[in-house]
């Protein structure tokens, strides 16, 4: 008998609520590797589990006498090579227990949904007469069928003593038990109509409507949608089909998402796009920065960089910041790659998440689009990673554990998979900028398509408004522009920084912002049972809130706050003629809530969209000509060393929402600190200039990327 090199194994048992790993002994003759799917005893039951780590030694607090052996290995090499190394690297780097990483990475119920099956292995006639009755019964049952292969659940239902019988047969080696994936989701089909040639003879009005609607949708549409849009029954469709103008086919739909209604074709690339795509193809492994303003054609570059990857049979991973952004982007990927596109995020139902995860694991050429946790989905044969809006802070997971930054994990994955990682953005993070801008891995798309100037920015001094007696949330300039919107058929976006973000204290009269006397970070307003107080989030300084401005003695010295709801109320009061939609975490909670709101706005059902950070991203709304940034101060004075960078990025992003079509756009930024050093860079859209001065500031203080910070939280 051989003794395994590492006699102990830590197992994640499939029992929700259990937070720690359990240690089991590896019986002699059995080999267990990380990622293997096991059966292990737990109390009086046997449950599924995943081997996490083999151990040379038992933890000191564990008594070897009490360690039970692994019952069996159900499946090995279920996960792709390197996957467990990635999870361990994450656990190590972020000093997080591996079990928490594993829980974040695997879909809920992975083991429960899988099936244990039993099959005969000795087909030669064994001496069954000597078997005890329970085993004999099971043996006979299994042998009724030539393959002798049943799900364990089925056997337990049929034979009351199946468990006792199985123990004997397993020991004899006459049967084996294995782990099988549940059947892939049953394909669902739906009818799709495709226009195959343009009708030449005369059509009835109904038939004409069908042809028109189809033409409108690129020639392909689901039959039910088509009938609804054209307001016809089946008859005209059938007529068109018999005449050979139309083909009606069943097409598969997956639980993992809808097929796109139509396919779009790759666009001929601009020279800048062309250069980018070629550079990506030649890049080899590791990160590239794709820097292009909103509307400069980054998404088209992603699509064309992915096409050859899929053609080679490899998979692509596309990471996006928030779900609000996903619908429009996802639609474009689906339009290009159809059902090869999988979507993965925590808003999916467990079943969808599980299906998607399993499909990804199957190693087929798919594009997996997801939010940060998708970086942990196993994709064997990964050929390209794209991280869109790379500067976005939502790639960072803070709560619950594991804390990780999806951008960092993506670089490891690209390294491991030996593939490029495209970091795309209109506003690169300082880290990425400093690392890649000086290299040949910096790719720029300098112009919008078609070329249009970026909208000019007007800075409005809100202190002046106060002086002339305007106490409303809207400056006179903004109010004027809002009033003239509907006549011109234009739309506006009003951007209000997220509540809770704007909790610094400032003077409405002179713009003075109260900073920490020890470290100069903006102090943050807190309300608690003991009353109000101001805290410094960096050094822990605390003080009470002064009644008057220390600089000008003005009594208008308050913490700052201006939520979307207040803005909507103010609009209703001052501009009752405007139709307003609110877009924030309250109004977009339902599944598809984002999409519905954005679609309503895009269809012109409102004149003004009032929203938080969420609406700065991924929107292509051609009728928007005006962008108002209310309470810009809420961003300029955050208690965070990245505050300036974040503010600048947000302003550039939100400004990019204006004037994306024919009509030129305009941005109005309202502030109590119009001489803030950041604003000249914004007015000139001078990204390199801003980055240079920001980097200089960080260097002095040793902040990232010129130093590293570790957050240790003791609770
Ligand atoms: P970004 O992702 O940088 O915001 P998009 O890829 O969305 O930019 O491109 C902006 C618009 O320009 C989209 O409507 C897109 O269809 C169009 N577009 C992109 N590339 C081209 C191209 N090479 N030729 C024509 N139109 C293009
Ligand atoms: Zn003041
Ligand atoms: Zn301080």
XYZ file of C-alpha atoms and ligand atoms in Angstrom:
744
model
C 0.000 0.000 0.000
C 1.229 3.458 -0.878
C 0.873 6.386 1.445
C -0.223 9.512 -0.414
C 2.386 12.271 -0.511
C -0.065 14.599 1.118
C -2.306 12.595 3.359
C -4.808 15.310 4.230
C -7.126 17.401 2.139
C -9.199 20.444 2.916
C -12.657 20.218 1.451
C -15.352 22.747 0.744
C -18.439 20.738 1.547
C -21.654 21.513 -0.203
C -23.659 22.697 2.692
C -24.784 26.298 2.554
C -23.980 28.180 5.689
C -20.830 26.268 6.487
C -18.096 28.849 6.443
C -14.978 26.842 7.057
C -13.150 24.111 5.232
C -13.201 20.591 6.599
C -10.159 18.384 6.715
C -10.377 14.784 5.545
C -7.881 12.003 5.207
C -6.949 10.773 1.760
C -7.205 6.988 1.894
C -4.224 5.090 0.587
C -4.504 4.384 -3.099
C -6.726 7.352 -3.785
C -5.331 10.457 -5.377
C -6.976 13.783 -4.766
C -6.063 17.064 -6.451
C -7.408 20.569 -5.880
C -10.647 21.031 -7.776
C -11.643 17.374 -7.663
C -15.269 16.759 -6.862
C -15.580 14.428 -3.895
C -18.028 12.707 -1.677
C -17.227 13.036 1.989
C -18.923 12.071 5.238
C -20.550 14.897 7.160
C -22.306 13.937 10.363
C -24.437 10.953 9.493
C -24.698 11.850 5.829
C -22.476 11.772 2.792
C -22.311 15.029 0.877
C -20.611 16.492 -2.152
C -17.540 18.651 -1.829
C -14.648 20.183 -3.685
C -11.052 19.455 -2.774
C -9.469 22.816 -2.118
C -5.997 22.100 -0.915
C -3.907 19.095 -0.071
C -1.985 19.320 3.190
C 1.199 17.761 4.404
C 0.234 18.373 8.001
C -2.947 18.619 9.975
C -3.744 21.966 11.524
C -2.571 21.763 15.168
C -6.084 22.025 16.589
C -7.292 18.979 14.668
C -7.085 15.584 16.277
C -5.960 12.978 13.705
C -8.180 10.399 15.371
C -11.241 12.388 14.465
C -10.428 13.005 10.824
C -12.584 10.893 8.563
C -11.535 9.662 5.157
C -12.771 10.923 1.813
C -15.462 8.542 0.611
C -14.717 8.775 -3.089
C -13.550 10.975 -5.929
C -16.475 11.624 -8.218
C -14.781 13.712 -10.822
C -11.316 14.986 -11.448
C -10.230 17.619 -13.924
C -13.642 19.171 -13.923
C -12.094 22.641 -13.774
C -9.602 23.812 -16.377
C -5.916 23.669 -15.562
C -4.778 26.850 -13.876
C -8.204 27.691 -12.498
C -7.434 26.673 -8.933
C -4.111 28.394 -9.140
C -5.962 31.597 -10.077
C -8.331 31.311 -7.134
C -5.456 30.593 -4.781
C -3.505 33.528 -6.128
C -6.474 35.766 -5.418
C -6.859 34.418 -1.908
C -3.169 34.900 -1.292
C -2.801 38.359 -2.747
C -5.843 39.759 -0.991
C -5.258 37.750 2.175
C -8.729 36.250 2.024
C -9.697 32.725 3.051
C -9.826 30.596 -0.061
C -13.301 29.409 0.789
C -14.652 32.907 0.322
C -13.000 33.155 -3.057
C -14.455 29.819 -4.074
C -17.921 30.841 -2.969
C -17.674 33.993 -5.074
C -16.406 32.060 -8.065
C -18.774 29.111 -8.250
C -22.459 29.445 -9.024
C -24.771 28.672 -6.135
C -25.782 25.049 -5.934
C -23.120 23.800 -8.303
C -22.796 20.494 -6.518
C -26.405 20.127 -5.644
C -27.504 20.448 -9.234
C -25.058 17.867 -10.323
C -26.079 14.259 -10.084
C -24.463 11.274 -8.587
C -24.819 8.247 -10.807
C -24.065 4.585 -10.284
C -22.995 2.164 -12.962
C -21.836 -1.401 -13.225
C -18.203 -1.891 -13.878
C -17.722 -5.635 -13.610
C -19.782 -7.045 -16.404
C -18.315 -10.509 -16.041
C -20.575 -12.755 -14.012
C -19.535 -12.243 -10.455
C -20.509 -14.530 -7.628
C -23.656 -12.683 -6.697
C -25.026 -15.479 -4.552
C -22.611 -14.612 -1.778
C -23.903 -11.023 -1.545
C -25.959 -9.847 1.404
C -29.613 -9.254 0.439
C -29.442 -5.465 0.093
C -26.436 -5.670 -2.208
C -27.958 -8.543 -4.108
C -31.097 -6.537 -4.735
C -29.151 -3.551 -6.033
C -26.957 -5.764 -8.173
C -29.941 -7.421 -9.779
C -31.614 -4.128 -10.362
C -28.561 -2.662 -12.045
C -28.185 -5.720 -14.251
C -31.665 -5.452 -15.672
C -30.287 -3.040 -18.197
C -27.282 -3.740 -20.367
C -25.580 -0.454 -19.390
C -26.614 -0.634 -15.750
C -26.385 3.100 -15.226
C -28.786 4.946 -12.985
C -28.977 8.158 -11.046
C -28.438 7.606 -7.361
C -31.655 9.379 -6.561
C -33.584 6.941 -8.752
C -31.997 3.945 -7.048
C -32.743 5.297 -3.610
C -36.366 5.720 -4.537
C -36.669 2.233 -6.023
C -34.728 0.306 -3.408
C -35.185 1.108 0.252
C -31.825 -0.419 1.167
C -29.843 0.979 -1.715
C -27.298 2.711 0.521
C -26.349 -0.461 2.392
C -26.150 -2.380 -0.859
C -24.041 0.249 -2.546
C -21.422 0.170 0.194
C -20.848 -3.508 -0.409
C -20.779 -3.282 -4.181
C -18.408 -0.315 -4.125
C -16.067 -2.226 -1.846
C -16.190 -5.217 -4.166
C -15.387 -2.921 -7.066
C -18.365 -4.181 -9.039
C -19.959 -0.781 -9.433
C -18.639 2.703 -9.549
C -20.244 5.940 -8.705
C -19.514 9.086 -10.648
C -20.531 12.678 -10.860
C -22.509 13.730 -13.819
C -23.646 17.100 -14.911
C -27.355 17.484 -15.262
C -28.478 17.472 -18.843
C -27.819 20.709 -20.641
C -30.901 22.902 -20.655
C -33.402 21.653 -23.174
C -33.217 23.865 -26.196
C -36.236 26.016 -26.790
C -37.190 27.015 -30.260
C -39.064 29.937 -31.638
C -40.154 30.929 -35.090
C -38.118 33.545 -36.903
C -38.987 35.183 -40.206
C -36.266 36.189 -42.642
C -36.797 38.310 -45.716
C -34.908 36.562 -48.512
C -35.749 38.612 -51.594
C -37.553 41.844 -52.243
C -41.066 41.277 -53.545
C -41.635 42.212 -57.145
C -45.359 41.704 -57.640
C -48.125 43.676 -56.043
C -48.650 43.096 -52.323
C -51.715 43.477 -50.157
C -51.452 46.255 -47.564
C -50.958 43.628 -44.855
C -48.186 41.902 -46.751
C -46.599 45.267 -47.435
C -46.615 46.039 -43.696
C -44.868 42.741 -42.984
C -42.176 43.537 -45.545
C -41.771 47.066 -44.186
C -41.438 45.959 -40.566
C -38.934 43.295 -41.542
C -36.947 45.792 -43.571
C -36.858 47.990 -40.540
C -35.294 45.217 -38.472
C -32.541 44.262 -40.855
C -34.701 41.615 -42.538
C -34.990 39.232 -39.573
C -37.540 39.170 -36.788
C -39.223 36.752 -34.465
C -42.634 35.824 -35.842
C -44.667 36.873 -32.810
C -42.941 40.238 -32.692
C -43.406 40.642 -36.413
C -47.110 39.880 -36.305
C -47.529 42.301 -33.472
C -45.579 45.110 -35.115
C -47.264 44.658 -38.503
C -50.631 43.961 -36.889
C -51.328 40.939 -39.033
C -52.337 37.318 -38.541
C -50.440 34.306 -39.887
C -52.049 34.465 -43.336
C -50.001 37.238 -44.974
C -46.801 35.682 -43.641
C -47.725 32.335 -45.140
C -48.545 33.988 -48.470
C -45.200 35.743 -48.543
C -43.485 32.474 -47.642
C -45.203 30.545 -50.448
C -44.235 33.260 -52.878
C -40.633 32.746 -51.789
C -40.025 36.201 -50.352
C -39.879 35.040 -46.812
C -38.508 32.061 -44.906
C -39.878 31.017 -41.536
C -37.570 28.860 -39.454
C -37.305 27.582 -35.944
C -34.332 29.055 -34.127
C -32.919 27.966 -30.837
C -33.205 30.212 -27.822
C -31.241 29.591 -24.677
C -32.007 30.196 -21.064
C -28.743 32.077 -21.159
C -30.232 34.893 -23.193
C -32.114 35.853 -26.277
C -30.849 35.615 -29.765
C -30.422 38.944 -31.418
C -33.180 39.835 -33.786
C -30.717 40.492 -36.541
C -27.077 40.279 -37.387
C -25.029 43.332 -38.094
C -21.934 43.350 -40.213
C -18.445 44.465 -39.254
C -17.990 48.104 -40.186
C -15.092 49.197 -42.371
C -12.633 50.492 -39.803
C -11.257 53.991 -39.589
C -7.448 54.180 -39.835
C -7.162 54.613 -36.048
C -9.410 51.622 -35.413
C -7.468 49.620 -37.959
C -4.197 50.373 -36.195
C -5.728 49.355 -32.875
C -7.079 46.044 -34.141
C -3.766 45.158 -35.762
C -1.848 46.088 -32.623
C -4.130 43.880 -30.528
C -3.603 40.973 -32.873
C 0.141 41.401 -32.685
C 0.174 42.074 -28.967
C 0.824 38.722 -27.391
C -0.041 38.449 -23.761
C -0.677 41.266 -21.333
C -2.498 44.581 -21.098
C -3.057 47.238 -23.767
C -4.694 50.592 -23.187
C -7.342 51.566 -25.737
C -7.993 55.239 -25.098
C -10.821 56.822 -27.043
C -13.477 59.359 -26.196
C -17.060 58.144 -26.013
C -18.285 57.471 -29.513
C -14.825 56.989 -30.963
C -15.526 53.395 -31.926
C -13.973 51.357 -29.125
C -16.809 48.866 -29.135
C -16.296 48.244 -32.846
C -12.631 47.553 -32.092
C -13.629 45.047 -29.396
C -15.957 43.309 -31.821
C -13.390 43.049 -34.567
C -10.662 41.954 -32.185
C -12.938 39.192 -30.901
C -14.028 37.857 -34.285
C -10.726 36.091 -35.133
C -10.494 34.759 -31.572
C -13.855 33.039 -31.948
C -12.928 31.879 -35.431
C -9.906 30.139 -33.916
C -12.270 28.340 -31.551
C -11.222 30.332 -28.499
C -13.366 32.190 -26.019
C -13.450 35.892 -25.142
C -14.183 37.502 -21.798
C -15.712 40.992 -21.712
C -15.909 42.721 -18.344
C -18.149 45.735 -17.885
C -18.680 47.888 -14.799
C -22.370 47.861 -14.079
C -25.504 46.238 -15.227
C -26.901 49.582 -16.335
C -24.336 49.541 -19.067
C -24.744 45.939 -20.047
C -28.032 45.937 -21.992
C -26.950 48.262 -24.782
C -23.487 46.778 -25.024
C -24.832 43.249 -24.844
C -27.250 43.996 -27.659
C -24.372 45.056 -29.872
C -22.390 41.914 -29.137
C -25.446 39.762 -29.743
C -26.139 41.538 -33.001
C -22.632 40.591 -34.120
C -22.098 37.163 -32.562
C -25.642 35.918 -31.955
C -26.012 33.064 -29.511
C -22.268 32.819 -28.945
C -22.752 35.639 -26.452
C -23.279 34.667 -22.815
C -24.128 37.130 -20.085
C -23.106 36.601 -16.483
C -23.791 38.816 -13.508
C -25.177 38.559 -10.026
C -28.580 39.859 -11.118
C -29.279 36.621 -12.968
C -31.536 33.992 -11.477
C -29.581 31.064 -10.018
C -30.639 28.794 -12.860
C -29.469 31.208 -15.529
C -26.225 31.771 -13.701
C -25.637 28.074 -13.418
C -26.390 27.420 -17.100
C -24.144 30.231 -18.219
C -21.332 29.098 -15.991
C -21.598 25.552 -17.291
C -21.667 26.688 -20.901
C -18.590 28.799 -20.287
C -16.846 25.819 -18.766
C -17.622 23.692 -21.807
C -14.746 25.346 -23.672
C -16.664 26.433 -26.722
C -15.941 29.665 -28.620
C -18.178 32.031 -26.716
C -18.040 35.643 -25.612
C -18.809 35.899 -21.927
C -19.958 39.393 -20.976
C -20.215 40.093 -17.308
C -19.576 42.307 -14.339
C -16.558 41.958 -12.088
C -17.378 38.501 -10.731
C -17.289 37.142 -14.290
C -13.515 37.412 -14.083
C -13.744 34.271 -11.936
C -15.752 32.193 -14.410
C -13.626 29.345 -15.738
C -13.121 29.678 -19.485
C -10.816 27.027 -20.835
C -9.154 28.185 -24.016
C -9.457 31.880 -23.364
C -8.141 33.980 -26.263
C -8.856 37.609 -25.346
C -9.976 39.634 -22.343
C -11.604 43.039 -22.713
C -12.184 45.260 -19.719
C -14.398 48.133 -20.772
C -14.387 51.399 -18.803
C -11.241 50.212 -17.086
C -11.105 53.280 -14.824
C -14.416 52.397 -13.228
C -14.374 51.866 -9.491
C -17.061 49.209 -9.582
C -14.460 46.715 -10.771
C -13.321 46.779 -7.207
C -15.181 44.444 -4.908
C -15.111 45.661 -1.335
C -17.977 43.945 0.440
C -18.583 41.146 1.039
C -15.235 39.389 0.966
C -13.310 38.513 -1.093
C -12.107 42.014 -1.785
C -10.475 42.130 -5.171
C -9.986 44.342 -8.167
C -11.230 42.685 -11.335
C -8.611 44.584 -13.348
C -5.816 43.067 -11.313
C -7.302 39.603 -11.531
C -7.810 40.085 -15.268
C -4.100 40.789 -15.709
C -3.289 37.515 -13.967
C -5.741 35.694 -16.168
C -4.334 37.205 -19.333
C -0.890 36.154 -18.151
C -2.041 32.633 -17.397
C -4.044 32.251 -20.615
C -1.245 33.853 -22.599
C -3.615 36.320 -24.212
C -4.007 40.098 -24.572
C -6.049 42.173 -22.175
C -7.635 45.293 -23.679
C -8.248 48.039 -21.150
C -10.669 50.352 -22.927
C -11.818 53.751 -21.714
C -12.363 57.396 -22.532
C -10.732 58.297 -19.230
C -7.895 55.964 -18.218
C -7.096 55.492 -14.566
C -3.855 57.058 -13.474
C -2.378 53.620 -12.775
C -3.050 52.359 -16.272
C -2.118 55.662 -17.854
C 1.286 55.790 -16.225
C 2.033 52.156 -16.942
C 0.992 52.004 -20.591
C 0.859 55.468 -22.088
C 4.634 55.658 -22.634
C 4.718 52.233 -24.314
C 3.698 50.815 -27.668
C 0.779 49.223 -25.862
C -1.038 52.551 -25.821
C -3.632 52.734 -28.588
C -5.568 55.894 -29.220
C -8.832 56.601 -31.001
C -8.658 60.377 -31.061
C -11.920 61.221 -32.829
C -15.588 60.564 -32.567
C -17.225 58.766 -35.464
C -18.274 60.676 -37.498
C -15.905 63.397 -36.315
C -17.678 65.885 -34.064
C -16.219 68.305 -31.595
C -16.566 67.524 -27.904
C -19.271 69.718 -26.391
C -18.041 72.988 -24.911
C -18.243 73.241 -21.114
C -19.559 76.323 -19.340
C -18.707 76.704 -15.670
C -21.369 78.537 -13.670
C -20.438 80.176 -10.382
C -23.259 79.301 -8.002
C -22.081 81.867 -5.448
C -23.069 84.565 -7.937
C -26.513 82.991 -8.259
C -26.930 83.241 -4.511
C -25.868 86.876 -4.576
C -28.543 87.753 -7.122
C -31.169 85.946 -5.096
C -31.450 82.715 -7.051
C -31.802 80.045 -4.365
C -32.956 77.295 -6.727
C -30.909 74.277 -7.750
C -30.681 75.593 -11.299
C -28.541 78.498 -12.368
C -30.087 81.071 -14.669
C -28.088 79.731 -17.624
C -29.263 76.191 -17.045
C -32.873 77.224 -16.463
C -32.878 79.132 -19.748
C -31.544 76.186 -21.697
C -34.007 73.818 -20.048
C -36.879 76.049 -21.028
C -36.027 75.998 -24.701
C -35.522 72.234 -24.910
C -38.929 70.965 -25.978
C -39.371 73.466 -28.833
C -36.153 72.231 -30.367
C -37.071 68.590 -29.860
C -33.957 68.067 -27.824
C -33.305 66.244 -24.580
C -31.199 66.925 -21.521
C -29.372 64.873 -18.926
C -29.004 66.283 -15.431
C -26.271 64.623 -13.498
C -26.408 64.563 -9.710
C -23.617 62.845 -7.798
C -24.802 59.897 -5.771
C -26.251 60.664 -2.397
C -23.927 60.022 0.483
C -21.153 60.975 -1.834
C -21.722 64.645 -1.277
C -21.203 64.827 2.420
C -18.431 67.395 2.683
C -19.049 70.764 4.295
C -18.827 73.931 2.253
C -19.812 77.556 2.204
C -22.493 78.560 -0.272
C -21.332 82.158 -0.140
C -17.609 81.886 -0.773
C -17.147 78.238 -1.753
C -14.753 77.497 1.106
C -14.469 73.775 1.799
C -13.595 72.660 5.287
C -10.472 70.503 5.254
C -8.781 68.426 7.929
C -6.353 70.581 9.930
C -3.899 67.686 10.104
C -3.880 66.284 6.564
C -5.957 68.616 4.389
C -8.411 65.965 3.168
C -11.999 67.267 2.928
C -13.846 66.523 6.157
C -16.911 64.338 5.909
C -20.227 65.118 7.519
C -21.764 62.456 9.746
C -25.004 62.360 11.591
C -25.294 60.023 14.543
C -27.158 59.637 17.804
C -24.780 61.972 19.607
C -25.464 64.715 17.070
C -23.607 65.957 14.064
C -19.907 65.708 13.543
C -17.172 66.027 10.998
C -14.670 63.251 10.436
C -11.477 62.913 8.497
C -11.519 59.529 6.819
C -7.770 59.491 6.488
C -6.276 60.377 9.815
C -9.327 60.026 12.059
C -9.554 63.694 13.098
C -12.962 64.653 14.514
C -14.604 67.954 15.245
C -17.975 69.636 15.499
C -19.556 71.467 12.638
C -18.987 75.257 12.771
C -22.071 77.488 12.444
C -20.375 80.026 10.238
C -17.891 79.892 7.430
C -14.374 80.234 8.889
C -13.402 82.257 5.845
C -16.243 84.713 5.272
C -18.481 84.311 8.315
C -21.453 83.454 6.100
C -24.190 81.441 7.845
C -24.746 79.393 4.647
C -22.192 76.899 5.789
C -23.631 73.424 5.546
C -22.950 69.931 4.483
C -23.722 69.398 0.895
C -26.524 67.232 -0.336
C -28.623 67.229 -3.441
C -30.325 63.982 -4.345
C -32.008 63.089 -7.594
C -35.369 63.222 -5.921
C -34.892 66.824 -4.893
C -33.866 67.726 -8.416
C -36.940 66.069 -9.881
C -39.165 67.955 -7.424
C -37.465 71.218 -8.303
C -37.960 70.556 -12.003
C -41.631 69.874 -11.463
C -41.962 73.128 -9.599
C -39.926 75.400 -11.854
C -40.318 73.688 -15.234
C -43.682 71.941 -15.171
C -43.719 71.711 -18.971
C -40.810 69.258 -18.966
C -41.381 65.528 -18.822
C -38.858 64.069 -16.403
C -37.473 60.587 -15.778
C -35.425 59.674 -12.736
C -32.585 57.211 -13.216
C -30.886 56.006 -10.050
C -30.643 52.929 -7.893
C -34.201 53.459 -6.602
C -35.856 53.552 -9.996
C -33.852 50.826 -11.676
C -34.125 48.039 -9.177
C -36.314 45.693 -11.142
C -34.853 43.276 -13.621
C -34.496 45.187 -16.886
C -35.320 48.405 -15.038
C -32.346 50.147 -16.595
C -33.243 49.057 -20.029
C -36.859 50.119 -19.731
C -35.972 53.572 -18.490
C -33.316 54.138 -21.096
C -35.533 52.874 -23.859
C -38.342 55.178 -22.758
C -35.938 58.087 -22.777
C -34.406 57.130 -26.125
C -37.896 56.935 -27.587
C -38.519 60.514 -26.567
C -40.988 59.755 -23.773
C -39.263 62.350 -21.610
C -37.335 65.562 -22.083
C -35.014 65.292 -19.117
C -33.255 62.366 -17.531
C -32.120 63.043 -13.982
C -29.631 60.567 -12.659
C -26.567 59.631 -10.701
C -23.209 58.189 -11.703
C -25.096 55.359 -13.328
C -26.092 57.403 -16.323
C -22.634 58.527 -17.235
C -21.932 55.285 -18.963
C -22.591 53.582 -22.220
C -25.506 55.686 -23.331
C -25.819 56.618 -26.946
C -28.715 59.024 -27.055
C -28.610 61.140 -30.192
C -31.203 63.709 -29.142
C -29.360 64.757 -26.002
C -27.830 68.177 -26.564
C -27.646 69.490 -23.017
C -25.836 68.029 -20.056
C -26.157 69.756 -16.700
C -23.804 68.840 -13.881
C -25.531 69.889 -10.672
C -23.604 70.033 -7.457
C -20.256 69.399 -9.079
C -18.766 70.201 -5.689
C -20.113 66.896 -4.446
C -17.345 65.297 -6.453
C -14.580 67.832 -6.183
C -14.181 67.492 -2.449
C -14.394 63.833 -1.625
C -12.340 62.471 1.217
C -10.282 60.179 -0.976
C -6.931 60.613 -2.684
C -8.573 59.540 -5.933
C -11.315 62.162 -5.632
C -9.877 64.533 -8.231
C -9.236 61.758 -10.676
C -12.732 60.350 -10.229
C -14.314 63.768 -10.593
C -12.401 64.525 -13.750
C -13.264 61.170 -15.265
C -16.921 61.552 -14.414
C -17.110 65.042 -15.868
C -15.497 63.921 -19.111
C -17.778 60.887 -19.284
C -20.957 62.750 -18.586
C -19.995 65.574 -20.932
C -19.519 62.955 -23.638
C -23.250 62.242 -23.486
C -24.072 65.536 -25.170
C -24.142 66.159 -28.876
C -23.496 62.708 -30.227
C -25.552 63.304 -33.349
C -26.152 66.250 -35.679
C -27.080 68.918 -33.161
C -24.092 70.246 -31.237
C -24.008 69.658 -27.508
C -23.383 71.857 -24.531
C -22.339 71.137 -20.954
C -23.180 73.343 -17.985
C -21.264 72.670 -14.813
C -22.514 74.345 -11.650
C -20.098 74.849 -8.780
C -19.352 76.914 -5.698
C -15.629 76.654 -6.432
C -15.273 77.861 -10.023
C -11.553 78.417 -9.588
C -10.905 74.777 -8.738
C -7.607 73.747 -10.382
C -9.263 70.813 -12.122
C -11.655 72.891 -14.176
C -9.259 74.426 -16.739
C -8.217 70.916 -17.791
C -11.851 69.981 -18.198
C -12.674 73.051 -20.282
C -9.828 72.106 -22.623
C -10.483 68.341 -22.417
C -6.795 68.110 -21.613
C -6.406 64.580 -20.325
C -2.604 64.333 -20.470
C -2.310 67.693 -18.717
C -4.618 66.667 -15.924
C -2.941 63.298 -15.504
C 0.490 64.909 -15.297
C -0.498 67.261 -12.512
C -2.413 64.526 -10.698
C 0.566 62.182 -10.892
C 2.837 64.873 -9.512
C 0.552 65.338 -6.526
C 0.422 61.635 -5.782
C 4.149 61.263 -6.098
C 4.730 63.820 -3.361
C 2.479 61.912 -0.979
C 3.538 58.430 -2.033
C 0.034 57.469 -3.093
C -0.585 54.815 -5.771
C 0.747 54.256 -8.339
C 3.805 55.791 -6.692
C 3.356 53.726 -3.591
C 1.104 50.994 -2.361
C -1.656 51.129 0.201
C -2.943 48.204 2.171
C -6.228 48.412 3.979
C -6.322 46.234 7.063
C -9.715 46.151 8.640
C -9.996 44.754 12.155
C -13.488 43.967 13.317
P -17.365 53.802 -28.132
O -17.445 52.375 -27.755
O -15.963 54.330 -28.160
O -18.299 54.698 -27.382
P -18.763 52.958 -30.461
O -18.044 51.729 -30.871
O -20.040 52.831 -29.719
O -17.786 53.908 -29.639
O -18.967 53.843 -31.763
C -19.741 55.018 -31.770
C -20.667 54.995 -32.969
O -19.919 54.953 -34.185
C -21.556 53.774 -32.976
O -22.837 54.168 -33.395
C -20.897 52.853 -33.988
O -21.846 52.047 -34.623
C -20.271 53.825 -34.963
N -19.031 53.294 -35.543
C -17.996 52.735 -34.887
N -17.010 52.390 -35.748
C -17.436 52.745 -36.977
C -16.869 52.658 -38.292
N -15.634 52.158 -38.488
N -17.603 53.130 -39.312
C -18.822 53.654 -39.117
N -19.424 53.754 -37.918
C -18.734 53.320 -36.846
Zn -17.588 81.501 3.215
Zn -6.939 64.216 8.393
